[in-house]
Amino acid sequence: MSRQRSRRVELPPAQENIEKLEKVVNDGNYYGAQQMYKSVSARYVSAQRYCEALDILHSGACIQLSHGQVTCGAELALLFVETLGKGKIPYNEEILERLDKIYKSFPRVSLPQNLWDVDDMQQLSENIGSAKTRVEGCSSFLKAAIKWSAGNGVNKNGSPELHIMLAEYIFSESPEVDMAKVTHHFVRGNNPKKFASTLVSFLGKCYPGEDDLAIARAVLRYLSSGNLKDANILMEEIKKQTESAEVAFPKTELMQFIAYLLQTLERDALPLFSMLRANFKPSIEREPAFNEPSAAFDVTKL
């Protein structure tokens, strides 16, 4: 016991190590700094000085990411989340702010709308590889944070704010956007208006036939989780934003089905819902996944 106490006393305040390690990073020795961040923070964890370990890891993740060292920064970000669990740190606004700061430190690099409209194929390959590294690093960090938050009583799906962060990063940084993933996280978030803005942005650059599918998928995902309120907010906001953004709102049978569906659910008309599914069956079957959420939600509970 006395040996453990002495070990704790021997550790200096975390800020001393933070300043030393930041200098190593600023001098360009990213790999050396990375090993030091990991070993030094581990000593504080062993001494159960979790808050100081978190300070070191948070500083390291942010500064490595600010220098474009995505792999190093993402590793320290994951260790930050791991230490939250080890220290049994509760989820609160202060921790959310620290997670948000790490998230905002991940680089954002604009890619051409059409990736193939470039002459230098080697540069294109490098750009795509870098983008995938950024998305994988940020996704791993945020997924771990979401899982940690779910285990700390936020709600069973994890922090809505963290889901929004992940959805936004996947959409803005992925070389080829997977709207199904984007939708999954936005629906578990708490900001349908921001989701609407993302969808309107997608409408302006997607391929023909993808626009109505993206909107329908979003609405049905909300409904499958029993969230009629946000499904309606989403549709209203998309219509409002497409009017001012010079982006055409898709006028297809699938959109008619979604509009009628929302009206039907407001009236709790189960027979009409069944009739709608039958009448618009060809449009619904354009996307096999639609049969899962549309069949999964119970209209009597909305």
JSON list of N, CA, C and O in Angstrom, two decimals, residues 227-254:
[
{"chain": "A", "resi": 227, "resn": "ASN", "atom": "N", "xyz": [-41.37, 7.79, -33.77]},
{"chain": "A", "resi": 227, "resn": "ASN", "atom": "CA", "xyz": [-41.18, 9.23, -33.67]},
{"chain": "A", "resi": 227, "resn": "ASN", "atom": "C", "xyz": [-41.90, 9.95, -34.81]},
{"chain": "A", "resi": 227, "resn": "ASN", "atom": "O", "xyz": [-41.27, 10.42, -35.77]},
{"chain": "A", "resi": 228, "resn": "LEU", "atom": "N", "xyz": [-43.20, 10.03, -34.73]},
{"chain": "A", "resi": 228, "resn": "LEU", "atom": "CA", "xyz": [-44.00, 10.71, -35.74]},
{"chain": "A", "resi": 228, "resn": "LEU", "atom": "C", "xyz": [-43.74, 12.21, -35.75]},
{"chain": "A", "resi": 228, "resn": "LEU", "atom": "O", "xyz": [-43.73, 12.85, -36.81]},
{"chain": "A", "resi": 229, "resn": "LYS", "atom": "N", "xyz": [-43.51, 12.79, -34.58]},
{"chain": "A", "resi": 229, "resn": "LYS", "atom": "CA", "xyz": [-43.27, 14.23, -34.47]},
{"chain": "A", "resi": 229, "resn": "LYS", "atom": "C", "xyz": [-42.08, 14.66, -35.32]},
{"chain": "A", "resi": 229, "resn": "LYS", "atom": "O", "xyz": [-42.18, 15.59, -36.14]},
{"chain": "A", "resi": 230, "resn": "ASP", "atom": "N", "xyz": [-40.94, 14.00, -35.16]},
{"chain": "A", "resi": 230, "resn": "ASP", "atom": "CA", "xyz": [-39.75, 14.40, -35.91]},
{"chain": "A", "resi": 230, "resn": "ASP", "atom": "C", "xyz": [-39.87, 14.06, -37.39]},
{"chain": "A", "resi": 230, "resn": "ASP", "atom": "O", "xyz": [-39.28, 14.74, -38.24]},
{"chain": "A", "resi": 231, "resn": "ALA", "atom": "N", "xyz": [-40.63, 13.01, -37.72]},
{"chain": "A", "resi": 231, "resn": "ALA", "atom": "CA", "xyz": [-40.87, 12.69, -39.14]},
{"chain": "A", "resi": 231, "resn": "ALA", "atom": "C", "xyz": [-41.60, 13.84, -39.82]},
{"chain": "A", "resi": 231, "resn": "ALA", "atom": "O", "xyz": [-41.27, 14.24, -40.94]},
{"chain": "A", "resi": 232, "resn": "ASN", "atom": "N", "xyz": [-42.58, 14.41, -39.13]},
{"chain": "A", "resi": 232, "resn": "ASN", "atom": "CA", "xyz": [-43.32, 15.55, -39.68]},
{"chain": "A", "resi": 232, "resn": "ASN", "atom": "C", "xyz": [-42.46, 16.80, -39.76]},
{"chain": "A", "resi": 232, "resn": "ASN", "atom": "O", "xyz": [-42.49, 17.54, -40.76]},
{"chain": "A", "resi": 233, "resn": "ILE", "atom": "N", "xyz": [-41.67, 17.05, -38.71]},
{"chain": "A", "resi": 233, "resn": "ILE", "atom": "CA", "xyz": [-40.77, 18.21, -38.73]},
{"chain": "A", "resi": 233, "resn": "ILE", "atom": "C", "xyz": [-39.80, 18.10, -39.89]},
{"chain": "A", "resi": 233, "resn": "ILE", "atom": "O", "xyz": [-39.53, 19.08, -40.60]},
{"chain": "A", "resi": 234, "resn": "LEU", "atom": "N", "xyz": [-39.26, 16.90, -40.10]},
{"chain": "A", "resi": 234, "resn": "LEU", "atom": "CA", "xyz": [-38.30, 16.68, -41.18]},
{"chain": "A", "resi": 234, "resn": "LEU", "atom": "C", "xyz": [-38.92, 17.03, -42.54]},
{"chain": "A", "resi": 234, "resn": "LEU", "atom": "O", "xyz": [-38.32, 17.77, -43.33]},
{"chain": "A", "resi": 235, "resn": "MET", "atom": "N", "xyz": [-40.10, 16.51, -42.82]},
{"chain": "A", "resi": 235, "resn": "MET", "atom": "CA", "xyz": [-40.74, 16.76, -44.10]},
{"chain": "A", "resi": 235, "resn": "MET", "atom": "C", "xyz": [-41.06, 18.23, -44.30]},
{"chain": "A", "resi": 235, "resn": "MET", "atom": "O", "xyz": [-40.82, 18.81, -45.38]},
{"chain": "A", "resi": 236, "resn": "GLU", "atom": "N", "xyz": [-41.58, 18.86, -43.27]},
{"chain": "A", "resi": 236, "resn": "GLU", "atom": "CA", "xyz": [-41.90, 20.28, -43.38]},
{"chain": "A", "resi": 236, "resn": "GLU", "atom": "C", "xyz": [-40.65, 21.12, -43.64]},
{"chain": "A", "resi": 236, "resn": "GLU", "atom": "O", "xyz": [-40.65, 22.04, -44.46]},
{"chain": "A", "resi": 237, "resn": "GLU", "atom": "N", "xyz": [-39.56, 20.77, -42.95]},
{"chain": "A", "resi": 237, "resn": "GLU", "atom": "CA", "xyz": [-38.33, 21.53, -43.09]},
{"chain": "A", "resi": 237, "resn": "GLU", "atom": "C", "xyz": [-37.69, 21.30, -44.47]},
{"chain": "A", "resi": 237, "resn": "GLU", "atom": "O", "xyz": [-37.14, 22.24, -45.06]},
{"chain": "A", "resi": 238, "resn": "ILE", "atom": "N", "xyz": [-37.75, 20.09, -44.98]},
{"chain": "A", "resi": 238, "resn": "ILE", "atom": "CA", "xyz": [-37.21, 19.82, -46.32]},
{"chain": "A", "resi": 238, "resn": "ILE", "atom": "C", "xyz": [-37.95, 20.64, -47.37]},
{"chain": "A", "resi": 238, "resn": "ILE", "atom": "O", "xyz": [-37.34, 21.27, -48.25]},
{"chain": "A", "resi": 239, "resn": "LYS", "atom": "N", "xyz": [-39.27, 20.67, -47.28]},
{"chain": "A", "resi": 239, "resn": "LYS", "atom": "CA", "xyz": [-40.07, 21.45, -48.25]},
{"chain": "A", "resi": 239, "resn": "LYS", "atom": "C", "xyz": [-39.75, 22.93, -48.15]},
{"chain": "A", "resi": 239, "resn": "LYS", "atom": "O", "xyz": [-39.61, 23.62, -49.16]},
{"chain": "A", "resi": 240, "resn": "LYS", "atom": "N", "xyz": [-39.59, 23.43, -46.92]},
{"chain": "A", "resi": 240, "resn": "LYS", "atom": "CA", "xyz": [-39.27, 24.84, -46.72]},
{"chain": "A", "resi": 240, "resn": "LYS", "atom": "C", "xyz": [-37.90, 25.18, -47.29]},
{"chain": "A", "resi": 240, "resn": "LYS", "atom": "O", "xyz": [-37.73, 26.19, -47.98]},
{"chain": "A", "resi": 241, "resn": "GLN", "atom": "N", "xyz": [-36.91, 24.31, -47.01]},
{"chain": "A", "resi": 241, "resn": "GLN", "atom": "CA", "xyz": [-35.55, 24.59, -47.45]},
{"chain": "A", "resi": 241, "resn": "GLN", "atom": "C", "xyz": [-35.36, 24.42, -48.96]},
{"chain": "A", "resi": 241, "resn": "GLN", "atom": "O", "xyz": [-34.57, 25.13, -49.57]},
{"chain": "A", "resi": 242, "resn": "THR", "atom": "N", "xyz": [-36.07, 23.48, -49.56]},
{"chain": "A", "resi": 242, "resn": "THR", "atom": "CA", "xyz": [-35.94, 23.31, -51.02]},
{"chain": "A", "resi": 242, "resn": "THR", "atom": "C", "xyz": [-36.50, 24.52, -51.76]},
{"chain": "A", "resi": 242, "resn": "THR", "atom": "O", "xyz": [-36.04, 24.85, -52.86]},
{"chain": "A", "resi": 243, "resn": "GLU", "atom": "N", "xyz": [-37.46, 25.21, -51.19]},
{"chain": "A", "resi": 243, "resn": "GLU", "atom": "CA", "xyz": [-38.02, 26.40, -51.83]},
{"chain": "A", "resi": 243, "resn": "GLU", "atom": "C", "xyz": [-37.00, 27.54, -51.88]},
{"chain": "A", "resi": 243, "resn": "GLU", "atom": "O", "xyz": [-36.94, 28.28, -52.85]},
{"chain": "A", "resi": 244, "resn": "SER", "atom": "N", "xyz": [-36.18, 27.65, -50.82]},
{"chain": "A", "resi": 244, "resn": "SER", "atom": "CA", "xyz": [-35.22, 28.75, -50.75]},
{"chain": "A", "resi": 244, "resn": "SER", "atom": "C", "xyz": [-33.83, 28.36, -51.27]},
{"chain": "A", "resi": 244, "resn": "SER", "atom": "O", "xyz": [-33.00, 29.24, -51.51]},
{"chain": "A", "resi": 245, "resn": "ALA", "atom": "N", "xyz": [-33.57, 27.08, -51.46]},
{"chain": "A", "resi": 245, "resn": "ALA", "atom": "CA", "xyz": [-32.23, 26.64, -51.86]},
{"chain": "A", "resi": 245, "resn": "ALA", "atom": "C", "xyz": [-32.13, 26.32, -53.35]},
{"chain": "A", "resi": 245, "resn": "ALA", "atom": "O", "xyz": [-31.10, 25.85, -53.82]},
{"chain": "A", "resi": 246, "resn": "GLU", "atom": "N", "xyz": [-33.18, 26.59, -54.10]},
{"chain": "A", "resi": 246, "resn": "GLU", "atom": "CA", "xyz": [-33.21, 26.32, -55.53]},
{"chain": "A", "resi": 246, "resn": "GLU", "atom": "C", "xyz": [-32.89, 24.85, -55.82]},
{"chain": "A", "resi": 246, "resn": "GLU", "atom": "O", "xyz": [-32.21, 24.52, -56.80]},
{"chain": "A", "resi": 247, "resn": "VAL", "atom": "N", "xyz": [-33.39, 23.99, -54.96]},
{"chain": "A", "resi": 247, "resn": "VAL", "atom": "CA", "xyz": [-33.27, 22.54, -55.15]},
{"chain": "A", "resi": 247, "resn": "VAL", "atom": "C", "xyz": [-34.69, 22.00, -55.28]},
{"chain": "A", "resi": 247, "resn": "VAL", "atom": "O", "xyz": [-35.56, 22.35, -54.48]},
{"chain": "A", "resi": 248, "resn": "ALA", "atom": "N", "xyz": [-34.91, 21.18, -56.27]},
{"chain": "A", "resi": 248, "resn": "ALA", "atom": "CA", "xyz": [-36.26, 20.68, -56.52]},
{"chain": "A", "resi": 248, "resn": "ALA", "atom": "C", "xyz": [-36.64, 19.58, -55.54]},
{"chain": "A", "resi": 248, "resn": "ALA", "atom": "O", "xyz": [-35.87, 18.64, -55.33]},
{"chain": "A", "resi": 249, "resn": "PHE", "atom": "N", "xyz": [-37.81, 19.73, -54.96]},
{"chain": "A", "resi": 249, "resn": "PHE", "atom": "CA", "xyz": [-38.35, 18.65, -54.13]},
{"chain": "A", "resi": 249, "resn": "PHE", "atom": "C", "xyz": [-38.90, 17.57, -55.06]},
{"chain": "A", "resi": 249, "resn": "PHE", "atom": "O", "xyz": [-39.66, 17.87, -55.97]},
{"chain": "A", "resi": 250, "resn": "PRO", "atom": "N", "xyz": [-38.48, 16.32, -54.87]},
{"chain": "A", "resi": 250, "resn": "PRO", "atom": "CA", "xyz": [-38.92, 15.26, -55.79]},
{"chain": "A", "resi": 250, "resn": "PRO", "atom": "C", "xyz": [-40.44, 15.07, -55.77]},
{"chain": "A", "resi": 250, "resn": "PRO", "atom": "O", "xyz": [-41.04, 14.99, -54.69]},
{"chain": "A", "resi": 251, "resn": "LYS", "atom": "N", "xyz": [-41.03, 15.01, -56.95]},
{"chain": "A", "resi": 251, "resn": "LYS", "atom": "CA", "xyz": [-42.48, 14.79, -57.07]},
{"chain": "A", "resi": 251, "resn": "LYS", "atom": "C", "xyz": [-42.68, 13.42, -57.70]},
{"chain": "A", "resi": 251, "resn": "LYS", "atom": "O", "xyz": [-42.82, 13.30, -58.92]},
{"chain": "A", "resi": 252, "resn": "THR", "atom": "N", "xyz": [-42.66, 12.40, -56.87]},
{"chain": "A", "resi": 252, "resn": "THR", "atom": "CA", "xyz": [-42.79, 11.03, -57.34]},
{"chain": "A", "resi": 252, "resn": "THR", "atom": "C", "xyz": [-43.90, 10.32, -56.56]},
{"chain": "A", "resi": 252, "resn": "THR", "atom": "O", "xyz": [-44.39, 10.83, -55.56]},
{"chain": "A", "resi": 253, "resn": "GLU", "atom": "N", "xyz": [-44.25, 9.14, -57.04]},
{"chain": "A", "resi": 253, "resn": "GLU", "atom": "CA", "xyz": [-45.27, 8.36, -56.34]},
{"chain": "A", "resi": 253, "resn": "GLU", "atom": "C", "xyz": [-44.82, 8.00, -54.93]},
{"chain": "A", "resi": 253, "resn": "GLU", "atom": "O", "xyz": [-45.63, 7.94, -54.01]},
{"chain": "A", "resi": 254, "resn": "LEU", "atom": "N", "xyz": [-43.51, 7.77, -54.77]},
{"chain": "A", "resi": 254, "resn": "LEU", "atom": "CA", "xyz": [-43.00, 7.43, -53.44]},
{"chain": "A", "resi": 254, "resn": "LEU", "atom": "C", "xyz": [-43.21, 8.60, -52.48]},
{"chain": "A", "resi": 254, "resn": "LEU", "atom": "O", "xyz": [-43.57, 8.40, -51.31]}
]
